[in-house]
Coordinates of N, CA, C and O in Angstrom, one line a residue:
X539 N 9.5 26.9 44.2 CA 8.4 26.4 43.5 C 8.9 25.9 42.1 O 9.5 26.6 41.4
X540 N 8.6 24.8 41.9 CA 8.9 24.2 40.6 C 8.3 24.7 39.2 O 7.1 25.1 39.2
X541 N 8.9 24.8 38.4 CA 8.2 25.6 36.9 C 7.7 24.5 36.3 O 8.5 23.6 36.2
X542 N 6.5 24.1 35.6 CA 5.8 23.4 35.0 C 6.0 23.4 33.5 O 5.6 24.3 32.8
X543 N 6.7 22.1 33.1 CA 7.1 22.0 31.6 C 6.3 21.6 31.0 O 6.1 20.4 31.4
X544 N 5.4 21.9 29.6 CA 4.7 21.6 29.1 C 4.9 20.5 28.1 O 5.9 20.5 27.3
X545 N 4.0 19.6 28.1 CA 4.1 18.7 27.4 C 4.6 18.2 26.3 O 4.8 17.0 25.9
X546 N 4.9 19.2 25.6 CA 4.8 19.3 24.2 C 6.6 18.8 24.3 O 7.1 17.8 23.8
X547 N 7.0 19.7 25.0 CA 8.8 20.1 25.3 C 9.5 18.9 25.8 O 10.6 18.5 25.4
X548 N 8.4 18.1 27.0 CA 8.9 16.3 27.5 C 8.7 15.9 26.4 O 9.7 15.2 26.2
X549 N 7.8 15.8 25.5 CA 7.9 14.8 24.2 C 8.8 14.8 23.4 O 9.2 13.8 22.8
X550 N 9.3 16.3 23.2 CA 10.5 16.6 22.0 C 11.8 15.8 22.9 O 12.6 15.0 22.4
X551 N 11.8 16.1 23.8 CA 13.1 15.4 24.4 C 13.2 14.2 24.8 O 14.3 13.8 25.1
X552 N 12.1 13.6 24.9 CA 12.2 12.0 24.7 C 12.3 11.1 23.4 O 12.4 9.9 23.2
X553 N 12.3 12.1 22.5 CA 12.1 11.1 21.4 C 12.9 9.9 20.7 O 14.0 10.1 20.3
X554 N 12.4 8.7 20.6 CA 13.0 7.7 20.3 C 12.5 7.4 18.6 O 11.6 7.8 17.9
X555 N 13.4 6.7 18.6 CA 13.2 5.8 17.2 C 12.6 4.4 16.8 O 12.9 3.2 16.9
X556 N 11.3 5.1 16.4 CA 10.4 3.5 16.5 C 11.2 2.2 15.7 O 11.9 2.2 14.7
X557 N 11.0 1.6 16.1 CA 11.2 0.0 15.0 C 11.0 0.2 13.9 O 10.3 1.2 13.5
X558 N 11.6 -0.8 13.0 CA 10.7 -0.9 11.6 C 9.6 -1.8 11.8 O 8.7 -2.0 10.9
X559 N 9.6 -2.2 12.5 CA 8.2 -3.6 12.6 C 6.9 -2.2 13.3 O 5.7 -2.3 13.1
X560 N 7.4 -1.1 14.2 CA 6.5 -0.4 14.7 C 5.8 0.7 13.7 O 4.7 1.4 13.8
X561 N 6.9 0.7 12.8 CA 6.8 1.8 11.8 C 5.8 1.1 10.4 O 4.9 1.7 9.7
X562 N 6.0 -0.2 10.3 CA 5.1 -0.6 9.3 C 3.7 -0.9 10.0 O 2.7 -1.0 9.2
X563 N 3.5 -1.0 11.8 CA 2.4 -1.2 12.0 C 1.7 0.1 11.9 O 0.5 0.1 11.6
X564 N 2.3 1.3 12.2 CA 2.0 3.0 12.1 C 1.3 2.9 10.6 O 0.1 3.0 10.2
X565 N 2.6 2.8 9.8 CA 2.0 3.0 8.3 C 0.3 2.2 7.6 O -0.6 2.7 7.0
X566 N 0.5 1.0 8.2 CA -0.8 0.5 7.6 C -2.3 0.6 8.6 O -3.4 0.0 8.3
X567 N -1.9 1.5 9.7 CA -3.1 1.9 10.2 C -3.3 3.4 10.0 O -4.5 3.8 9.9
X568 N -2.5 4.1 9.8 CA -2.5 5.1 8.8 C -3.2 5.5 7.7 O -4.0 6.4 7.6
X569 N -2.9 4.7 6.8 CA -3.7 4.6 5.9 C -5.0 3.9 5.8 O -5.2 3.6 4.6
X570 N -5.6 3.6 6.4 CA -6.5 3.3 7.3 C -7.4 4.2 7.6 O -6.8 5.1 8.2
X571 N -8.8 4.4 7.5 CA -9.6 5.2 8.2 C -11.1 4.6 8.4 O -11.6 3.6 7.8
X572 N -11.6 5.0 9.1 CA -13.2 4.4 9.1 C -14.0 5.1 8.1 O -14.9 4.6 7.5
X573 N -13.7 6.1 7.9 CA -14.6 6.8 7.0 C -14.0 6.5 5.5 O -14.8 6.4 4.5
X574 N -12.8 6.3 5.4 CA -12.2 6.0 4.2 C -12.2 4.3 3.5 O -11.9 3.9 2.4
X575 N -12.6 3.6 4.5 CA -12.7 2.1 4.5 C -11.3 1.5 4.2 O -10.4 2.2 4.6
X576 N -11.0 0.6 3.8 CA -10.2 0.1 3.5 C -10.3 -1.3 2.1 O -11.1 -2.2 1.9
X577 N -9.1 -1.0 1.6 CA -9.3 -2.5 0.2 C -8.2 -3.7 0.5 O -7.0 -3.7 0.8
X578 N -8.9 -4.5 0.2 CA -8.2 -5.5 0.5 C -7.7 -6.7 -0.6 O -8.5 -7.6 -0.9
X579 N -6.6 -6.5 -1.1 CA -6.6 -7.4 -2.6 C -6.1 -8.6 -2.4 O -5.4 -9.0 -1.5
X580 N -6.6 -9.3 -3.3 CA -6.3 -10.9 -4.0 C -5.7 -11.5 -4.9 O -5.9 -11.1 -6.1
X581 N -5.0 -12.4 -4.7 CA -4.3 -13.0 -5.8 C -5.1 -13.7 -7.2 O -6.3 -14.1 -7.0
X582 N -4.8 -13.8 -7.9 CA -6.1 -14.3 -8.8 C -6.5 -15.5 -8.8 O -5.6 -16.3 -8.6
X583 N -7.3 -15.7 -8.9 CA -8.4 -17.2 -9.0 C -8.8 -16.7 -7.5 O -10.0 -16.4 -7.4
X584 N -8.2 -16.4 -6.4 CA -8.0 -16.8 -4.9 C -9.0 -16.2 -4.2 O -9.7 -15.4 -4.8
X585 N -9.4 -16.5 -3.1 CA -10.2 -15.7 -2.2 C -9.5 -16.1 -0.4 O -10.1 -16.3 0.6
X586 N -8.3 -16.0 -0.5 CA -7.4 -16.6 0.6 C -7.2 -15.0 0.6 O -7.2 -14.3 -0.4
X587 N -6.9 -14.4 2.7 CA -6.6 -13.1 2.2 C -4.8 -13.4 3.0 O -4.5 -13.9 4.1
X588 N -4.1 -12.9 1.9 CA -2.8 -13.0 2.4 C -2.8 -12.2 4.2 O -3.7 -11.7 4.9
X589 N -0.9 -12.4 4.6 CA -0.9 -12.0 5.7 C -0.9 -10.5 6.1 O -1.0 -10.0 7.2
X590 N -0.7 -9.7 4.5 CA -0.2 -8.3 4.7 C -1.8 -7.7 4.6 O -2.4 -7.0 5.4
X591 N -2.2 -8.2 3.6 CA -3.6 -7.8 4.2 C -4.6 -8.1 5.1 O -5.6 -7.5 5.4
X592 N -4.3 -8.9 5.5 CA -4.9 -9.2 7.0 C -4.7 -8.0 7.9 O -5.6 -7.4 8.4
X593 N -3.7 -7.7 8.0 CA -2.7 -6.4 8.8 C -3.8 -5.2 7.9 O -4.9 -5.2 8.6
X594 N -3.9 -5.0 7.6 CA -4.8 -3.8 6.9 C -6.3 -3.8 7.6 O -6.8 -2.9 8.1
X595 N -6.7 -4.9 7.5 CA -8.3 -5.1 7.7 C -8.4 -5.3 9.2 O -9.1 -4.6 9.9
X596 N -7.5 -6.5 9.7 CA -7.3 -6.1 11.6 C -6.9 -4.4 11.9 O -7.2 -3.9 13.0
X597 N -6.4 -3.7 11.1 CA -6.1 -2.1 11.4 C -7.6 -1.2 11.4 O -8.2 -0.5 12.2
X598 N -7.8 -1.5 10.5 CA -9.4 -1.2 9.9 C -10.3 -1.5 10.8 O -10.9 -0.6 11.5
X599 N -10.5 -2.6 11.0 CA -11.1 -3.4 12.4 C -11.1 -2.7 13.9 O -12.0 -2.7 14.7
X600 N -9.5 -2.0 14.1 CA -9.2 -1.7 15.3 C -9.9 -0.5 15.5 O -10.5 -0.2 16.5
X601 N -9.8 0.1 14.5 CA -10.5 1.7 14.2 C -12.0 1.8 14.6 O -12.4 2.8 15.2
X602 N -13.0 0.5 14.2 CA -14.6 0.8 14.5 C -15.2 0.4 15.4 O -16.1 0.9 15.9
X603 N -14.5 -1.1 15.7 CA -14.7 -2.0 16.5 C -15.6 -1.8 17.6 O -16.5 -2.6 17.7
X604 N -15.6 -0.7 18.5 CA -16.2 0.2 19.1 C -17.6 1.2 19.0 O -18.4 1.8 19.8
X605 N -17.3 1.1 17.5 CA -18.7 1.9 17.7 C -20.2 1.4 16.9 O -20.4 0.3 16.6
X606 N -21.1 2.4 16.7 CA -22.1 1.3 16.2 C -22.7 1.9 14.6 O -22.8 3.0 14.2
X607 N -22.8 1.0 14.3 CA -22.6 1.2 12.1 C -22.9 -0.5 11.8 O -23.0 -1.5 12.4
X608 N -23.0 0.1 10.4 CA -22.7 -1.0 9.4 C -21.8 -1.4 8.9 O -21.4 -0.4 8.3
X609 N -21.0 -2.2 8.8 CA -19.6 -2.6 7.3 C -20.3 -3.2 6.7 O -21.0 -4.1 6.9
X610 N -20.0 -2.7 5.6 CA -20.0 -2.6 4.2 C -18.8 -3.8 3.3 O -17.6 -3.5 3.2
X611 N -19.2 -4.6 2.9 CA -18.3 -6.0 2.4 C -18.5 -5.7 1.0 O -19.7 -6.0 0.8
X612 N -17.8 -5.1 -0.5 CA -18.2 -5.7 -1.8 C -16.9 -6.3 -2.3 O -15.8 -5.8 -2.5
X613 N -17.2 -7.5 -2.5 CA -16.5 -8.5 -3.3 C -16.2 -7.6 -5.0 O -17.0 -6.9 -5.6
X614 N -14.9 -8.1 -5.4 CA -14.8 -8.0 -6.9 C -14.0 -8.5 -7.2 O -13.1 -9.0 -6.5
X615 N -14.1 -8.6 -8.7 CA -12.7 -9.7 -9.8 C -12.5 -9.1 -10.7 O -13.3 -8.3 -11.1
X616 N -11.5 -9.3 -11.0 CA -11.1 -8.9 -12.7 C -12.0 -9.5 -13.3 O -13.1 -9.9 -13.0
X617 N -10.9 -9.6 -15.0 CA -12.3 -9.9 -16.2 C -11.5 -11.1 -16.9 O -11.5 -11.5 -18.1
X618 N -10.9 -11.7 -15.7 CA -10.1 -13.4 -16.6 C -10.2 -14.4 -16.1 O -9.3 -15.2 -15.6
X619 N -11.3 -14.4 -16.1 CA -12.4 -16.2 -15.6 C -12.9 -16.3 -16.6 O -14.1 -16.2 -16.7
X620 N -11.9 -16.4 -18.1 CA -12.5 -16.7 -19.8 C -14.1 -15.9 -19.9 O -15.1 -16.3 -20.5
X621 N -13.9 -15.0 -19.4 CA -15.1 -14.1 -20.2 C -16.4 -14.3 -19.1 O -17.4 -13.7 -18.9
X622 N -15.8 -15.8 -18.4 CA -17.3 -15.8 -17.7 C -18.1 -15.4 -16.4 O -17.8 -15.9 -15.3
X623 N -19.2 -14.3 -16.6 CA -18.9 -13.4 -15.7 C -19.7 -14.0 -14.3 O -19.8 -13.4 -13.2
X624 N -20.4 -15.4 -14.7 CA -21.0 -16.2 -13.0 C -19.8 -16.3 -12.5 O -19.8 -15.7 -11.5
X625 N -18.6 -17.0 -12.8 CA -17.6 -17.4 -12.7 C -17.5 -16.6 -11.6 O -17.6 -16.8 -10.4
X626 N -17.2 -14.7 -12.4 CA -16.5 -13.9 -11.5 C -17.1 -13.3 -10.5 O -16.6 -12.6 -9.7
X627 N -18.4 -13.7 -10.6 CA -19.7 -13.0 -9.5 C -19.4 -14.0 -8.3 O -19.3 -13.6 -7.1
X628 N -19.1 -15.4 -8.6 CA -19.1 -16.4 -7.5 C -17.7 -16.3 -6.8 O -17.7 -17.0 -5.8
X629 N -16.7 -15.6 -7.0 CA -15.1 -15.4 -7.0 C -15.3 -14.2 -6.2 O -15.1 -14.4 -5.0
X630 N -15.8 -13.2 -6.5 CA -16.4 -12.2 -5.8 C -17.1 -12.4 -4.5 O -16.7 -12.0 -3.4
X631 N -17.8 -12.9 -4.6 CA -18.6 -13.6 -3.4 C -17.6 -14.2 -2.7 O -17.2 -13.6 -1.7
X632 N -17.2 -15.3 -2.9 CA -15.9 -16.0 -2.0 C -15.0 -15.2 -1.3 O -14.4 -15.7 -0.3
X633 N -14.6 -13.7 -2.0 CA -13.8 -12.8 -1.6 C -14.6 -12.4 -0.4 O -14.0 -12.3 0.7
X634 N -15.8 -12.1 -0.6 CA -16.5 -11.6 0.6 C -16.8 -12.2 1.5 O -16.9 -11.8 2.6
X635 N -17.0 -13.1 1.2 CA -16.9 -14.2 2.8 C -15.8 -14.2 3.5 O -16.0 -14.2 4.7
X636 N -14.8 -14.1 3.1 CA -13.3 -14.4 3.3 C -13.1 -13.4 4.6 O -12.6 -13.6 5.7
X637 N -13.7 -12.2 3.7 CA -13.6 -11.3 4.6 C -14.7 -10.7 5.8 O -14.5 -9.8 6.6
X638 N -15.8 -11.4 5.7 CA -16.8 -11.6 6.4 C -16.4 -12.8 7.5 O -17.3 -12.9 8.4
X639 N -15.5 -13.5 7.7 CA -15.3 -14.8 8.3 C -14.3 -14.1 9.1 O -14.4 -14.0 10.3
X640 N -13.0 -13.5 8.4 CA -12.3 -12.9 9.0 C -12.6 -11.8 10.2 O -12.0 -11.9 11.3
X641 N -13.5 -10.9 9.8 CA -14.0 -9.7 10.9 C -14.8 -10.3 11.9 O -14.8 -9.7 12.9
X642 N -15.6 -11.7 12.0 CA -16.1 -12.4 12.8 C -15.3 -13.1 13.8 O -15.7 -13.5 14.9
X643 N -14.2 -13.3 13.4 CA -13.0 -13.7 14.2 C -12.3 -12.8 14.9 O -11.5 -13.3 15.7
X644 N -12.5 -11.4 14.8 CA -12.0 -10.7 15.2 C -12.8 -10.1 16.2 O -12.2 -9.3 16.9
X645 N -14.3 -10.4 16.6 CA -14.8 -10.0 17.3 C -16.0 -9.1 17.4 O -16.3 -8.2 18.1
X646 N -16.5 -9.6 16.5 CA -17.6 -8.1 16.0 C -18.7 -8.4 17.7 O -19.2 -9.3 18.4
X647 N -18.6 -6.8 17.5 CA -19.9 -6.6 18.5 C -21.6 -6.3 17.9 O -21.9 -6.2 16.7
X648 N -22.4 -6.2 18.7 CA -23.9 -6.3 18.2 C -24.4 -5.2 18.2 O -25.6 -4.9 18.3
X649 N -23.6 -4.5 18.2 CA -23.5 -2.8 17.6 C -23.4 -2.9 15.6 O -24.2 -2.6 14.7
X650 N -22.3 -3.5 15.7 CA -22.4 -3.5 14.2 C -22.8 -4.8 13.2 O -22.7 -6.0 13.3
X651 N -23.3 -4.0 12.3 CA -24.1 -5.0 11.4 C -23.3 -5.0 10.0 O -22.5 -4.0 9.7
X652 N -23.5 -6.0 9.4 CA -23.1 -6.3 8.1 C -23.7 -6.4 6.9 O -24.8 -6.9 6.8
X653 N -23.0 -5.9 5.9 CA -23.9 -6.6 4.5 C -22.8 -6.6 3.4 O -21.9 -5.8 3.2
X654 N -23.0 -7.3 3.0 CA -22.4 -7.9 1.8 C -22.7 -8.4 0.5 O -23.6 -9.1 0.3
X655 N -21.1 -7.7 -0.9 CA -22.3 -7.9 -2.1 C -20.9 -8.4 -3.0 O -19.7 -8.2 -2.7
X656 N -21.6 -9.2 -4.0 CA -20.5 -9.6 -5.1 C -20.8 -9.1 -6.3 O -21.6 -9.5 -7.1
X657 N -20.0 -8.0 -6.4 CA -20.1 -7.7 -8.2 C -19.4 -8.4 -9.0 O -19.7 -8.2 -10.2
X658 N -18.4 -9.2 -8.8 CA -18.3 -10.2 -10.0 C -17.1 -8.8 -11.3 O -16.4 -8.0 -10.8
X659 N -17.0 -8.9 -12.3 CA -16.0 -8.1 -13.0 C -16.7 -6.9 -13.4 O -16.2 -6.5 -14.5
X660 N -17.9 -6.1 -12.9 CA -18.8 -5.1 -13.0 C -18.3 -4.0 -13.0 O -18.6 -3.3 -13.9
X661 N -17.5 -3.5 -12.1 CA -17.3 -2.4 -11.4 C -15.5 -2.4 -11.5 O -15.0 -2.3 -10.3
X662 N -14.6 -2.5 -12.4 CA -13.2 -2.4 -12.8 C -12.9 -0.9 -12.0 O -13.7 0.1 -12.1
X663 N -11.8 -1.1 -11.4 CA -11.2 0.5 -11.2 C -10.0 0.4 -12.0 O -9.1 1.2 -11.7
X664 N -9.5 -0.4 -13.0 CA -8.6 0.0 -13.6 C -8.4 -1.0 -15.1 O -8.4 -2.2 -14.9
X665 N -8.4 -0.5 -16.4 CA -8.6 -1.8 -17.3 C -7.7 -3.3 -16.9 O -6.6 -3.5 -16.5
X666 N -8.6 -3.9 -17.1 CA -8.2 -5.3 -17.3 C -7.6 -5.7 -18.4 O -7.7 -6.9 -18.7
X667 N -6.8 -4.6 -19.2 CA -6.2 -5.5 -20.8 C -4.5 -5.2 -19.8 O -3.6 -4.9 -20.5
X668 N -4.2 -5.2 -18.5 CA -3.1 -5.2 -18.0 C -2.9 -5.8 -16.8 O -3.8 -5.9 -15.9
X669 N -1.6 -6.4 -16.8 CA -1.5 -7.1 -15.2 C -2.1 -6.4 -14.2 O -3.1 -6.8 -13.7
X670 N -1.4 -5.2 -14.0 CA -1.0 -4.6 -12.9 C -2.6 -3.8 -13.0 O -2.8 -3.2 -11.9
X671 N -3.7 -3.5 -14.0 CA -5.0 -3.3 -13.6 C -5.9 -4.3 -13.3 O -7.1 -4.0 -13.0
X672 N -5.3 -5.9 -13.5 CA -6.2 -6.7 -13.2 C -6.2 -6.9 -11.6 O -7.1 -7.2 -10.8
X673 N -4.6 -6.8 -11.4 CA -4.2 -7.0 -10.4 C -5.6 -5.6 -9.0 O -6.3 -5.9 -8.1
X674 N -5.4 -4.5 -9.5 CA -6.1 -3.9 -8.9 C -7.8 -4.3 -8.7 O -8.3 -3.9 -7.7
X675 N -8.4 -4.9 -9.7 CA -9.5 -5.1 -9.4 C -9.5 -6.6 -8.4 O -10.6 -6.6 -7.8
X676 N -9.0 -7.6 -8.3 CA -8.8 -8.4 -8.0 C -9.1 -7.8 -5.9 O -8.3 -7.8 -5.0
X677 N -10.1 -7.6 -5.9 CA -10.3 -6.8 -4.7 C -11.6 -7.1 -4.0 O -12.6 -7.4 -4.6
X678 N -11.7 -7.0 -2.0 CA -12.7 -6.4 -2.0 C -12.9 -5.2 -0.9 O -12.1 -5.4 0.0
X679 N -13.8 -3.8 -0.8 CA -14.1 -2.9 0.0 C -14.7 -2.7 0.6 O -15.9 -2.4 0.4
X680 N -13.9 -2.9 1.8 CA -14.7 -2.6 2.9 C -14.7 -1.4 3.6 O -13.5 -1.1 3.9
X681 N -16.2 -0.5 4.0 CA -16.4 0.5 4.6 C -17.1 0.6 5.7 O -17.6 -0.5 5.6
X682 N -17.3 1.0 6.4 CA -18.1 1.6 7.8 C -18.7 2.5 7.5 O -18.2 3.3 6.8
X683 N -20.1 2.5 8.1 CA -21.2 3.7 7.8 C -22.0 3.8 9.4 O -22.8 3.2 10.0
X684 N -21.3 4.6 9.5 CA -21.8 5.0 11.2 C -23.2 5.5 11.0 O -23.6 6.1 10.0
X685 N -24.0 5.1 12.4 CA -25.3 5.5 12.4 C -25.2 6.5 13.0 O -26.2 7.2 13.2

């Protein structure tokens, strides 16, 4: 009679070494959660979402796709559209379309619903008197709120 090896023991002994291309698709779905949402940043002036975050938000995407909720879309900008804050409300908005056009392409089902908001330079997570905090607001967040 044959002895039954448990699973755990076939896995340890097969183990391979993922790719680096498999290992950055791990990492950015990883960080990644439904409950955690996901951010998705922008270059400035821009509302184009580069390719790396695209990979973020199709990860994001892959995670809900399935079930039934709302996503949650808020647009934001920094505070250097010369002070003017329609400027960054309308920049904001553009960001969320962006990403509203994008999840539509991906397939949304009639389970989930959408809404979407542009705060414009309201809501800073990091001062704007620095690159690298403008750089961070230069964003928008999207979350999932399961029913």
């Amino acid at each position: 009679m044959a002895k039954a090896i448990p699973t755990k023991a076939i896995a340890q002994s097969k183990k391979q070494t993922p790719s680096k291309k498999a290992e950055a698709s791990k990492t950015a779905a990883d960080d990644i959660s439904a409950e955690k949402g996901v951010t998705i940043y922008f270059e400035s002036g821009s509302s184009k979402i580069s390719s790396n975050e695209l990979v973020k938000l199709k990860a994001f995407f892959a995670k809900v796709k399935n079930s039934k909720g709302t996503i949650v879309i808020n647009g934001h900008s920094d505070a250097s559209a010369n002070g003017e804050s329609t400027g960054n409300v309308m920049l904001s908005n553009d960001r969320s379309s962006s990403v509203l056009k994008a999840l539509h392409k991906m397939g949304l089902s009639r389970n989930i619903k959408l809404e979407m908001g542009a705060l414009g330079d309201s809501k800073p997570v990091a001062s704007n008197d620095t690159p690298e905090g403008r750089k961070l607001n230069r964003r928008v967040e999207v979350n999932f709120m399961p029913e």
